[in-house]
Amino acid sequence: MARVISCAGLVLVVLLAALGGVRGGQHAETELRRLLLADYDSDSLPERGLNLSLSVTILGIDMDEQKHTLFVDVWMKMKWYDRRLMWNNESYPGIEYLSFSKGHLWRPDLSLYNNADMGVSDPFTSTKMLLWPHGKVLWVPTARLPATCVMDLTYWPHDVHNCIVKVGSWVHSQKVMDLKKYSESTLETMIPKKIIHGDEEKDDEKEQSKQQSDVNALSRGTWILTDKRTSFTGKIYSCCPETYVSMKLALTVKRNAPAYSWMVKVPAVVLSLMTSLIFMMPPGSTEKLVVGCLLVLLQLQFLAYVDDVVVLSPSHTPLIVQYVSEQVLLTGLFVLLSAVLLRVVSDPHADTFPRVFRKPVALLERVLFLSAYRFKAEQTCSKWQKSSRAKGHNGATDENAAIVVDHHDQDETFPHVVSAEWLLLGALLDRIFLILYLLIFIIKLLCYCGVF
């Protein structure tokens, strides 16, 4: 019994000693905080000529095309020394570092110079600061930096944008606070080196090599960060004679939206090819005008869709918009030419077919494989001549022969007739317009190869 009581007493003594040690440690940290902040002014600089070390880790990027704004999600790593916050480590054993809230210690007044949201002057979050016995202060806040970046959408959807994110002190010049590199790798991207699947951890070597070949490409949505550079530069502004140092992040952002190939580029090419249907229809057919007008309406509707999808730049017009606009004008022009051509091949004709055109037409009809039109025209002409002789119509000659378009109404007045040579001329011009349009189409594709 006595042995049990002695063991219980020993355990109680050990627990009381441990509890007292914890309370003593908490009391020591509280006393140290009170001592450090007793006469501390968080608005005063730690010293003149302070060196502020900076490093940036990019977490993600995004762009607002309507407002021409680049959003960069970062960890901003800052380090400086505040000699007012030093303490003797031997006097407070067990306290390796202290953490302080944002408002308790002095912090740099860094601002985004090219801020697109002027209503937000302090983009950094209220994360805690770490303080070491020798006065080293480390602050790693997160921030979403909205930087102004005028986008050049000329080669949409393959557009590449060079944007600048400029961060520096708003008040203190280089003599008071100088900005330095935190380390050699001042600018980094948060890209996972390993992919975890359940309880297994596997190295994705293929993905790592691809990311490194793309200069640590970082994607967020439809954008990829293809290049990144950082520099520290000093500049004298018109307001003040001192030099102000800023950290400049030069970022190259590329659009990665393969879906637009199906949504915009393929319909644009298909509508362009469909315009050639106008010249593949019979030269005397009125349906070709109907098809042409429908194509113009479709292309106008598609132009409105492209204008809604593509955000227009204030200084550049996207090539895809130029392509669709030119295609609308081109289709409208060839519809007008088809209307004129339809009138040429339709009756009545005031004059006979000009003799000067007969030799060129005869030559080109063989080159353009239109002999079938000549054969059909001569065959129809021969039938009409026999019919007209039988009815006493002797006015037709070989040089001014007419073919019947409306075979349901072959009476003596022939209300719907066209000249065989005029019909052949219409087929010839249709074939020439088709070749001309295809050449223009190929040249346009070569000129706009940057978007196709």
Coordinates of C-alpha atoms in Angstrom, one line a residue:
M1 CA 0.0 0.0 0.0
A2 CA 2.8 2.4 0.9
R3 CA 4.5 1.6 -2.4
V4 CA 1.4 2.5 -4.4
I5 CA 1.0 5.8 -2.5
S6 CA 4.7 6.6 -3.2
C7 CA 4.3 5.9 -6.9
A8 CA 1.2 8.0 -7.2
G9 CA 3.0 10.8 -5.5
L10 CA 5.9 10.6 -7.9
V11 CA 3.6 10.8 -10.9
L12 CA 1.8 13.8 -9.4
V13 CA 5.1 15.6 -8.9
V14 CA 6.2 14.9 -12.5
L15 CA 2.9 16.2 -13.9
L16 CA 3.1 19.4 -11.8
A17 CA 6.6 20.0 -12.9
A18 CA 5.7 19.6 -16.6
L19 CA 2.7 21.9 -16.2
G20 CA 4.8 24.5 -14.5
G21 CA 7.3 24.3 -17.3
V22 CA 4.6 24.9 -19.9
R23 CA 3.2 27.8 -18.0
G24 CA 6.7 29.1 -17.5
G25 CA 7.4 28.9 -21.2
Q26 CA 4.1 30.7 -22.1
H27 CA 4.9 33.3 -19.5
A28 CA 8.3 33.8 -21.0
E29 CA 6.9 34.3 -24.5
T30 CA 4.3 36.7 -23.2
E31 CA 7.0 38.7 -21.3
L32 CA 9.2 38.7 -24.4
R33 CA 6.4 40.0 -26.6
R34 CA 5.6 42.7 -24.1
L35 CA 9.3 43.7 -23.9
L36 CA 9.8 43.9 -27.6
L37 CA 6.7 45.9 -28.3
A38 CA 6.9 48.2 -25.2
D39 CA 8.2 51.3 -27.0
Y40 CA 7.9 50.0 -30.6
D41 CA 6.5 52.2 -33.3
S42 CA 5.2 50.2 -36.3
D43 CA 5.1 53.3 -38.5
S44 CA 8.9 54.0 -38.1
L45 CA 11.5 52.5 -40.4
P46 CA 13.8 49.9 -38.7
E47 CA 16.7 52.0 -40.0
R48 CA 17.7 54.3 -42.8
G49 CA 19.2 52.5 -45.8
L50 CA 17.1 49.4 -45.1
N51 CA 17.7 46.5 -47.5
L52 CA 14.5 44.7 -48.4
S53 CA 14.9 41.3 -50.0
L54 CA 12.1 40.2 -52.3
S55 CA 11.1 37.0 -54.0
V56 CA 7.9 36.1 -55.9
T57 CA 6.3 32.7 -56.4
I58 CA 3.5 32.7 -59.0
L59 CA 0.6 30.5 -58.2
G60 CA -1.7 31.3 -61.1
I61 CA -2.6 33.7 -63.8
D62 CA -5.8 34.9 -65.5
M63 CA -6.8 37.7 -67.8
D64 CA -9.9 39.9 -68.1
E65 CA -10.0 40.6 -71.9
Q66 CA -12.8 43.2 -71.5
K67 CA -10.8 45.3 -69.0
H68 CA -7.3 44.4 -70.4
T69 CA -6.2 43.3 -67.0
L70 CA -3.7 40.6 -66.0
F71 CA -4.4 38.9 -62.7
V72 CA -1.4 37.3 -61.0
D73 CA -1.8 35.2 -57.8
V74 CA 1.5 35.3 -56.0
W75 CA 3.3 34.6 -52.7
M76 CA 5.4 37.7 -52.1
K77 CA 8.4 36.7 -49.9
M78 CA 9.9 39.7 -48.0
K79 CA 12.9 39.7 -45.6
W80 CA 14.5 42.5 -43.7
Y81 CA 16.2 43.1 -40.3
D82 CA 14.8 45.2 -37.5
R83 CA 17.4 45.7 -34.8
R84 CA 14.8 47.0 -32.4
L85 CA 13.3 43.5 -32.2
M86 CA 16.5 41.6 -31.2
W87 CA 16.7 39.6 -28.0
N88 CA 19.2 37.3 -26.2
N89 CA 18.4 33.8 -27.1
E90 CA 20.0 32.5 -23.9
S91 CA 17.7 34.5 -21.7
Y92 CA 14.6 32.9 -23.3
P93 CA 15.5 29.3 -24.0
G94 CA 13.1 27.3 -26.1
I95 CA 11.8 30.4 -28.0
E96 CA 13.3 30.0 -31.5
Y97 CA 11.1 32.6 -33.2
L98 CA 8.0 34.6 -32.6
S99 CA 5.0 35.3 -34.9
F100 CA 3.3 38.6 -35.0
S101 CA 0.1 39.9 -36.7
K102 CA 0.3 42.3 -39.6
G103 CA -0.4 45.5 -37.6
H104 CA 2.1 44.9 -34.7
L105 CA 5.4 45.2 -36.7
W106 CA 6.6 47.6 -39.3
R107 CA 6.0 46.3 -42.8
P108 CA 7.1 47.6 -46.3
D109 CA 4.7 49.9 -48.1
L110 CA 4.8 48.0 -51.3
S111 CA 2.3 48.9 -54.0
L112 CA 1.4 47.8 -57.5
Y113 CA 2.5 50.7 -59.7
N114 CA 0.4 49.7 -62.8
N115 CA -2.7 48.8 -60.7
A116 CA -5.8 48.2 -62.8
D117 CA -8.0 48.4 -59.7
M118 CA -7.2 51.8 -58.2
G119 CA -9.8 51.2 -55.4
V120 CA -7.4 48.7 -53.8
S121 CA -4.2 50.2 -52.6
D122 CA -2.9 47.2 -50.5
P123 CA -3.3 43.9 -52.3
F124 CA -1.5 41.9 -49.7
T125 CA -3.3 39.6 -47.2
S126 CA -3.0 39.8 -43.4
T127 CA -0.7 36.9 -42.9
K128 CA 1.5 36.7 -39.8
M129 CA 5.2 37.7 -39.7
L130 CA 8.0 35.6 -38.3
L131 CA 10.7 37.2 -36.1
W132 CA 14.0 35.6 -35.1
P133 CA 16.3 36.6 -32.2
H134 CA 18.8 38.4 -34.4
G135 CA 16.1 40.7 -35.7
K136 CA 15.4 38.9 -39.0
V137 CA 11.7 39.4 -40.1
L138 CA 10.1 37.2 -42.7
W139 CA 6.7 38.0 -44.2
V140 CA 5.2 35.9 -46.9
P141 CA 1.7 37.3 -47.8
T142 CA -0.5 36.2 -50.6
A143 CA -1.7 38.7 -53.1
R144 CA -3.8 38.9 -56.3
L145 CA -2.1 41.6 -58.4
P146 CA -4.4 43.2 -61.1
A147 CA -1.9 44.7 -63.5
T148 CA -2.9 46.7 -66.6
C149 CA -1.9 44.9 -69.8
V150 CA -3.2 46.1 -73.1
M151 CA -3.9 43.0 -75.1
D152 CA -2.9 42.6 -78.8
L153 CA -5.6 40.3 -80.2
T154 CA -4.3 40.4 -83.8
Y155 CA -3.6 36.7 -83.9
W156 CA -6.6 35.5 -81.8
P157 CA -7.0 32.7 -80.8
H158 CA -3.2 32.3 -81.0
D159 CA -2.4 35.6 -79.3
V160 CA 0.6 36.1 -77.1
H161 CA 0.8 39.0 -74.7
N162 CA 3.8 40.6 -72.9
C163 CA 2.7 42.1 -69.6
I164 CA 4.6 44.0 -66.9
V165 CA 3.9 43.8 -63.2
K166 CA 5.7 46.6 -61.4
V167 CA 5.9 46.6 -57.6
G168 CA 7.8 49.1 -55.4
S169 CA 7.6 51.4 -52.4
W170 CA 5.1 54.3 -52.7
V171 CA 6.9 56.6 -50.2
H172 CA 10.5 55.6 -49.6
S173 CA 13.3 56.3 -52.1
Q174 CA 16.3 54.1 -52.7
K175 CA 18.3 56.0 -50.0
V176 CA 15.8 55.1 -47.4
M177 CA 14.8 51.6 -48.5
D178 CA 16.5 49.6 -51.3
L179 CA 15.0 46.6 -52.9
K180 CA 17.2 43.5 -53.4
K181 CA 16.9 40.0 -54.7
Y182 CA 16.0 37.5 -52.1
S183 CA 18.1 34.8 -53.8
E184 CA 19.2 33.9 -57.3
S185 CA 15.7 32.4 -58.1
T186 CA 13.8 35.6 -57.4
L187 CA 10.9 34.6 -59.6
E188 CA 9.4 31.1 -59.3
T189 CA 6.2 29.2 -60.2
M190 CA 4.3 26.9 -58.0
I191 CA 4.4 23.7 -60.1
P192 CA 4.1 20.3 -58.3
K193 CA 7.1 18.1 -58.9
K194 CA 5.2 15.0 -58.0
I195 CA 1.7 13.8 -58.5
I196 CA 0.1 11.8 -55.7
H197 CA -2.4 9.0 -56.5
G198 CA -4.0 7.7 -53.3
D199 CA -1.3 6.3 -51.0
E200 CA 1.3 6.2 -53.8
E201 CA 3.6 9.0 -54.9
K202 CA 4.8 8.9 -58.5
D203 CA 7.2 11.1 -60.3
D204 CA 5.7 12.5 -63.5
E205 CA 9.0 12.9 -65.4
K206 CA 7.3 13.4 -68.7
E207 CA 5.2 16.3 -67.4
Q208 CA 8.3 17.8 -65.6
S209 CA 10.4 17.8 -68.8
K210 CA 7.5 19.3 -70.8
Q211 CA 7.1 22.1 -68.2
Q212 CA 10.8 22.9 -68.1
S213 CA 10.9 23.0 -71.9
D214 CA 8.1 25.5 -71.8
V215 CA 10.0 27.6 -69.3
N216 CA 7.9 26.3 -66.4
A217 CA 4.7 26.8 -68.2
L218 CA 1.9 27.7 -65.7
S219 CA -1.7 27.4 -66.8
R220 CA -4.9 28.8 -65.3
G221 CA -8.0 28.4 -67.5
T222 CA -7.2 29.3 -71.1
W223 CA -3.8 30.9 -70.4
I224 CA -0.3 29.6 -70.2
L225 CA 2.7 31.4 -68.8
T226 CA 5.5 30.8 -71.3
D227 CA 8.2 33.1 -70.1
K228 CA 9.0 35.1 -66.9
R229 CA 11.8 37.5 -66.0
T230 CA 12.5 39.8 -63.1
S231 CA 14.6 42.9 -62.7
F232 CA 15.1 45.7 -60.2
T233 CA 15.3 49.2 -61.7
G234 CA 15.5 52.7 -60.4
K235 CA 13.6 55.7 -61.8
I236 CA 13.3 59.4 -61.0
Y237 CA 9.8 60.7 -61.2
S238 CA 8.7 64.2 -62.0
C239 CA 7.3 64.7 -58.5
C240 CA 10.5 63.9 -56.6
P241 CA 14.2 64.2 -57.2
E242 CA 15.1 60.9 -55.5
T243 CA 15.5 57.6 -57.2
Y244 CA 12.7 55.0 -56.5
V245 CA 13.5 51.3 -56.9
S246 CA 10.9 48.9 -58.2
M247 CA 10.8 45.2 -59.0
K248 CA 9.5 44.5 -62.5
L249 CA 8.1 41.2 -63.5
A250 CA 8.0 40.6 -67.2
L251 CA 5.5 37.9 -68.1
T252 CA 4.7 36.4 -71.4
V253 CA 1.2 34.9 -71.5
K254 CA -0.2 32.7 -74.3
R255 CA -3.8 31.7 -75.0
N256 CA -4.4 28.0 -74.9
A257 CA -7.9 27.5 -76.2
P258 CA -8.1 24.6 -78.8
A259 CA -11.9 24.6 -78.6
Y260 CA -11.9 27.8 -80.7
S261 CA -10.5 25.8 -83.6
W262 CA -13.9 24.1 -83.8
M263 CA -16.1 27.0 -82.8
V264 CA -14.6 29.7 -85.1
K265 CA -12.0 28.6 -87.5
V266 CA -13.7 25.6 -89.0
P267 CA -17.0 27.3 -89.7
A268 CA -15.2 30.3 -91.2
V269 CA -13.4 28.0 -93.7
V270 CA -16.6 25.9 -94.5
L271 CA -18.6 29.1 -95.2
S272 CA -15.9 30.3 -97.5
L273 CA -15.9 27.0 -99.4
M274 CA -19.7 27.1 -99.7
T275 CA -19.5 30.3 -101.6
S276 CA -18.1 28.4 -104.6
L277 CA -21.5 26.6 -104.9
I278 CA -22.7 29.8 -106.6
F279 CA -20.6 29.1 -109.7
M280 CA -21.3 25.3 -109.8
M281 CA -25.0 25.8 -110.5
P282 CA -26.3 26.2 -114.1
P283 CA -25.6 29.7 -115.5
G284 CA -29.3 30.4 -116.2
S285 CA -30.5 29.2 -112.8
T286 CA -32.2 31.7 -110.5
E287 CA -31.5 29.4 -107.5
K288 CA -27.9 30.5 -107.5
L289 CA -29.1 34.0 -106.4
V290 CA -31.1 32.4 -103.6
V291 CA -28.1 30.4 -102.4
G292 CA -25.8 33.4 -102.6
C293 CA -28.2 35.6 -100.5
L294 CA -28.5 32.8 -97.9
L295 CA -24.7 32.5 -97.7
V296 CA -24.4 36.3 -97.2
L297 CA -27.0 36.1 -94.4
L298 CA -25.1 33.2 -92.8
Q299 CA -21.8 34.9 -92.9
L300 CA -23.3 38.1 -91.4
Q301 CA -24.7 36.0 -88.6
F302 CA -21.3 34.3 -88.2
L303 CA -19.6 37.7 -88.1
A304 CA -21.9 38.8 -85.3
Y305 CA -21.0 35.6 -83.4
V306 CA -17.3 36.2 -83.9
D307 CA -17.7 39.8 -82.7
D308 CA -19.3 38.5 -79.6
V309 CA -16.7 35.8 -78.9
V310 CA -13.6 37.9 -79.8
V311 CA -13.0 41.0 -77.6
L312 CA -11.9 43.8 -79.9
S313 CA -8.6 45.5 -79.0
P314 CA -8.5 49.3 -79.0
S315 CA -5.5 49.4 -81.3
H316 CA -5.6 46.2 -83.3
T317 CA -8.3 44.3 -85.2
P318 CA -8.1 40.5 -84.9
L319 CA -7.2 38.8 -88.2
I320 CA -10.1 36.4 -87.8
V321 CA -12.6 39.3 -87.8
Q322 CA -10.9 40.8 -90.9
Y323 CA -11.1 37.4 -92.6
V324 CA -14.8 37.0 -92.0
S325 CA -15.5 40.6 -92.9
E326 CA -13.7 40.3 -96.2
Q327 CA -15.5 37.0 -96.9
V328 CA -18.9 38.7 -96.5
L329 CA -17.9 41.4 -98.9
L330 CA -16.4 38.9 -101.4
T331 CA -19.6 36.8 -101.3
G332 CA -21.8 39.8 -101.8
L333 CA -19.7 40.9 -104.8
F334 CA -19.9 37.5 -106.5
V335 CA -23.7 37.4 -105.8
L336 CA -24.0 40.7 -107.7
L337 CA -21.8 39.3 -110.5
S338 CA -24.1 36.2 -110.7
A339 CA -27.1 38.5 -110.9
V340 CA -25.5 40.3 -113.9
L341 CA -24.5 37.1 -115.5
L342 CA -28.1 35.7 -115.1
R343 CA -29.4 38.7 -117.0
V344 CA -26.8 38.2 -119.7
V345 CA -27.8 34.6 -120.4
S346 CA -31.6 35.3 -120.2
D347 CA -33.9 36.4 -122.9
P348 CA -34.6 38.9 -124.5
H349 CA -31.4 40.0 -126.2
A350 CA -31.3 43.2 -128.1
D351 CA -28.4 42.2 -130.2
T352 CA -26.9 39.0 -131.6
F353 CA -23.8 37.5 -130.0
P354 CA -20.8 39.7 -130.9
R355 CA -18.5 38.0 -133.5
V356 CA -15.4 39.3 -131.7
F357 CA -16.2 37.0 -128.7
R358 CA -16.7 33.8 -130.7
K359 CA -13.1 32.9 -131.2
P360 CA -12.0 33.5 -127.5
V361 CA -15.1 31.6 -126.3
A362 CA -14.4 28.7 -128.7
L363 CA -10.8 28.5 -127.4
L364 CA -11.6 28.8 -123.7
E365 CA -14.4 26.3 -123.8
R366 CA -11.9 23.6 -124.6
V367 CA -9.5 24.7 -122.0
L368 CA -12.2 24.9 -119.3
F369 CA -13.8 21.7 -120.3
L370 CA -17.1 23.2 -121.5
S371 CA -17.5 21.2 -124.7
A372 CA -20.6 19.6 -123.3
Y373 CA -22.3 23.0 -123.2
R374 CA -21.4 23.5 -126.9
F375 CA -22.7 20.1 -127.9
K376 CA -26.0 20.5 -125.9
A377 CA -26.5 24.0 -127.3
E378 CA -26.0 22.8 -130.9
Q379 CA -28.3 19.9 -130.4
T380 CA -31.0 22.0 -128.9
C381 CA -30.5 24.6 -131.6
S382 CA -30.9 21.9 -134.3
K383 CA -34.1 20.7 -132.8
W384 CA -35.5 24.3 -132.6
Q385 CA -34.5 24.9 -136.3
K386 CA -36.3 21.9 -137.5
S387 CA -39.4 22.8 -135.5
S388 CA -39.3 26.4 -136.7
R389 CA -39.0 25.4 -140.4
A390 CA -41.8 23.0 -140.0
K391 CA -44.0 25.9 -138.7
G392 CA -42.8 28.3 -141.2
H393 CA -40.2 30.2 -139.0
N394 CA -37.3 30.8 -141.2
G395 CA -35.7 33.7 -139.3
A396 CA -33.2 31.6 -137.3
T397 CA -29.7 31.1 -138.6
D398 CA -26.7 29.3 -137.3
E399 CA -25.1 32.5 -136.1
N400 CA -28.2 33.6 -134.2
A401 CA -29.7 30.4 -132.9
A402 CA -31.8 30.2 -129.8
I403 CA -32.3 27.3 -127.4
V404 CA -35.4 26.7 -125.4
V405 CA -35.1 27.1 -121.6
D406 CA -38.7 26.3 -120.8
H407 CA -39.5 23.1 -122.7
H408 CA -43.1 23.2 -121.5
D409 CA -43.9 26.2 -123.6
Q410 CA -42.5 25.8 -127.1
D411 CA -45.1 27.7 -129.0
E412 CA -44.5 30.1 -131.9
T413 CA -43.7 33.1 -129.7
F414 CA -41.0 31.3 -127.6
P415 CA -41.5 33.6 -124.5
H416 CA -38.5 32.0 -122.6
V417 CA -35.5 31.5 -124.9
V418 CA -31.8 32.4 -124.7
S419 CA -29.1 32.4 -127.3
A420 CA -26.9 29.3 -127.4
E421 CA -23.8 31.4 -127.5
W422 CA -25.0 33.6 -124.6
L423 CA -25.6 30.5 -122.5
L424 CA -22.2 29.2 -123.4
L425 CA -20.7 32.6 -122.4
G426 CA -22.5 32.4 -119.1
A427 CA -21.1 28.9 -118.4
L428 CA -17.6 30.2 -119.4
L429 CA -17.8 33.2 -117.0
D430 CA -19.1 31.0 -114.2
R431 CA -16.1 28.7 -114.6
I432 CA -13.7 31.7 -114.7
F433 CA -15.3 33.2 -111.6
L434 CA -15.0 29.8 -109.8
I435 CA -11.3 29.6 -110.6
L436 CA -10.8 33.2 -109.6
Y437 CA -12.6 32.7 -106.3
L438 CA -10.6 29.6 -105.4
L439 CA -7.4 31.5 -106.1
I440 CA -8.6 34.3 -103.8
F441 CA -9.5 31.8 -101.2
I442 CA -6.1 30.2 -101.3
I443 CA -4.3 33.5 -101.1
K444 CA -6.5 34.5 -98.2
L445 CA -5.6 31.4 -96.3
L446 CA -1.9 32.1 -96.9
C447 CA -2.3 35.7 -95.8
Y448 CA -4.2 34.7 -92.6
C449 CA -2.1 31.6 -91.8
G450 CA -1.3 33.2 -88.5
V451 CA -4.8 32.4 -87.3
F452 CA -5.4 29.2 -89.2

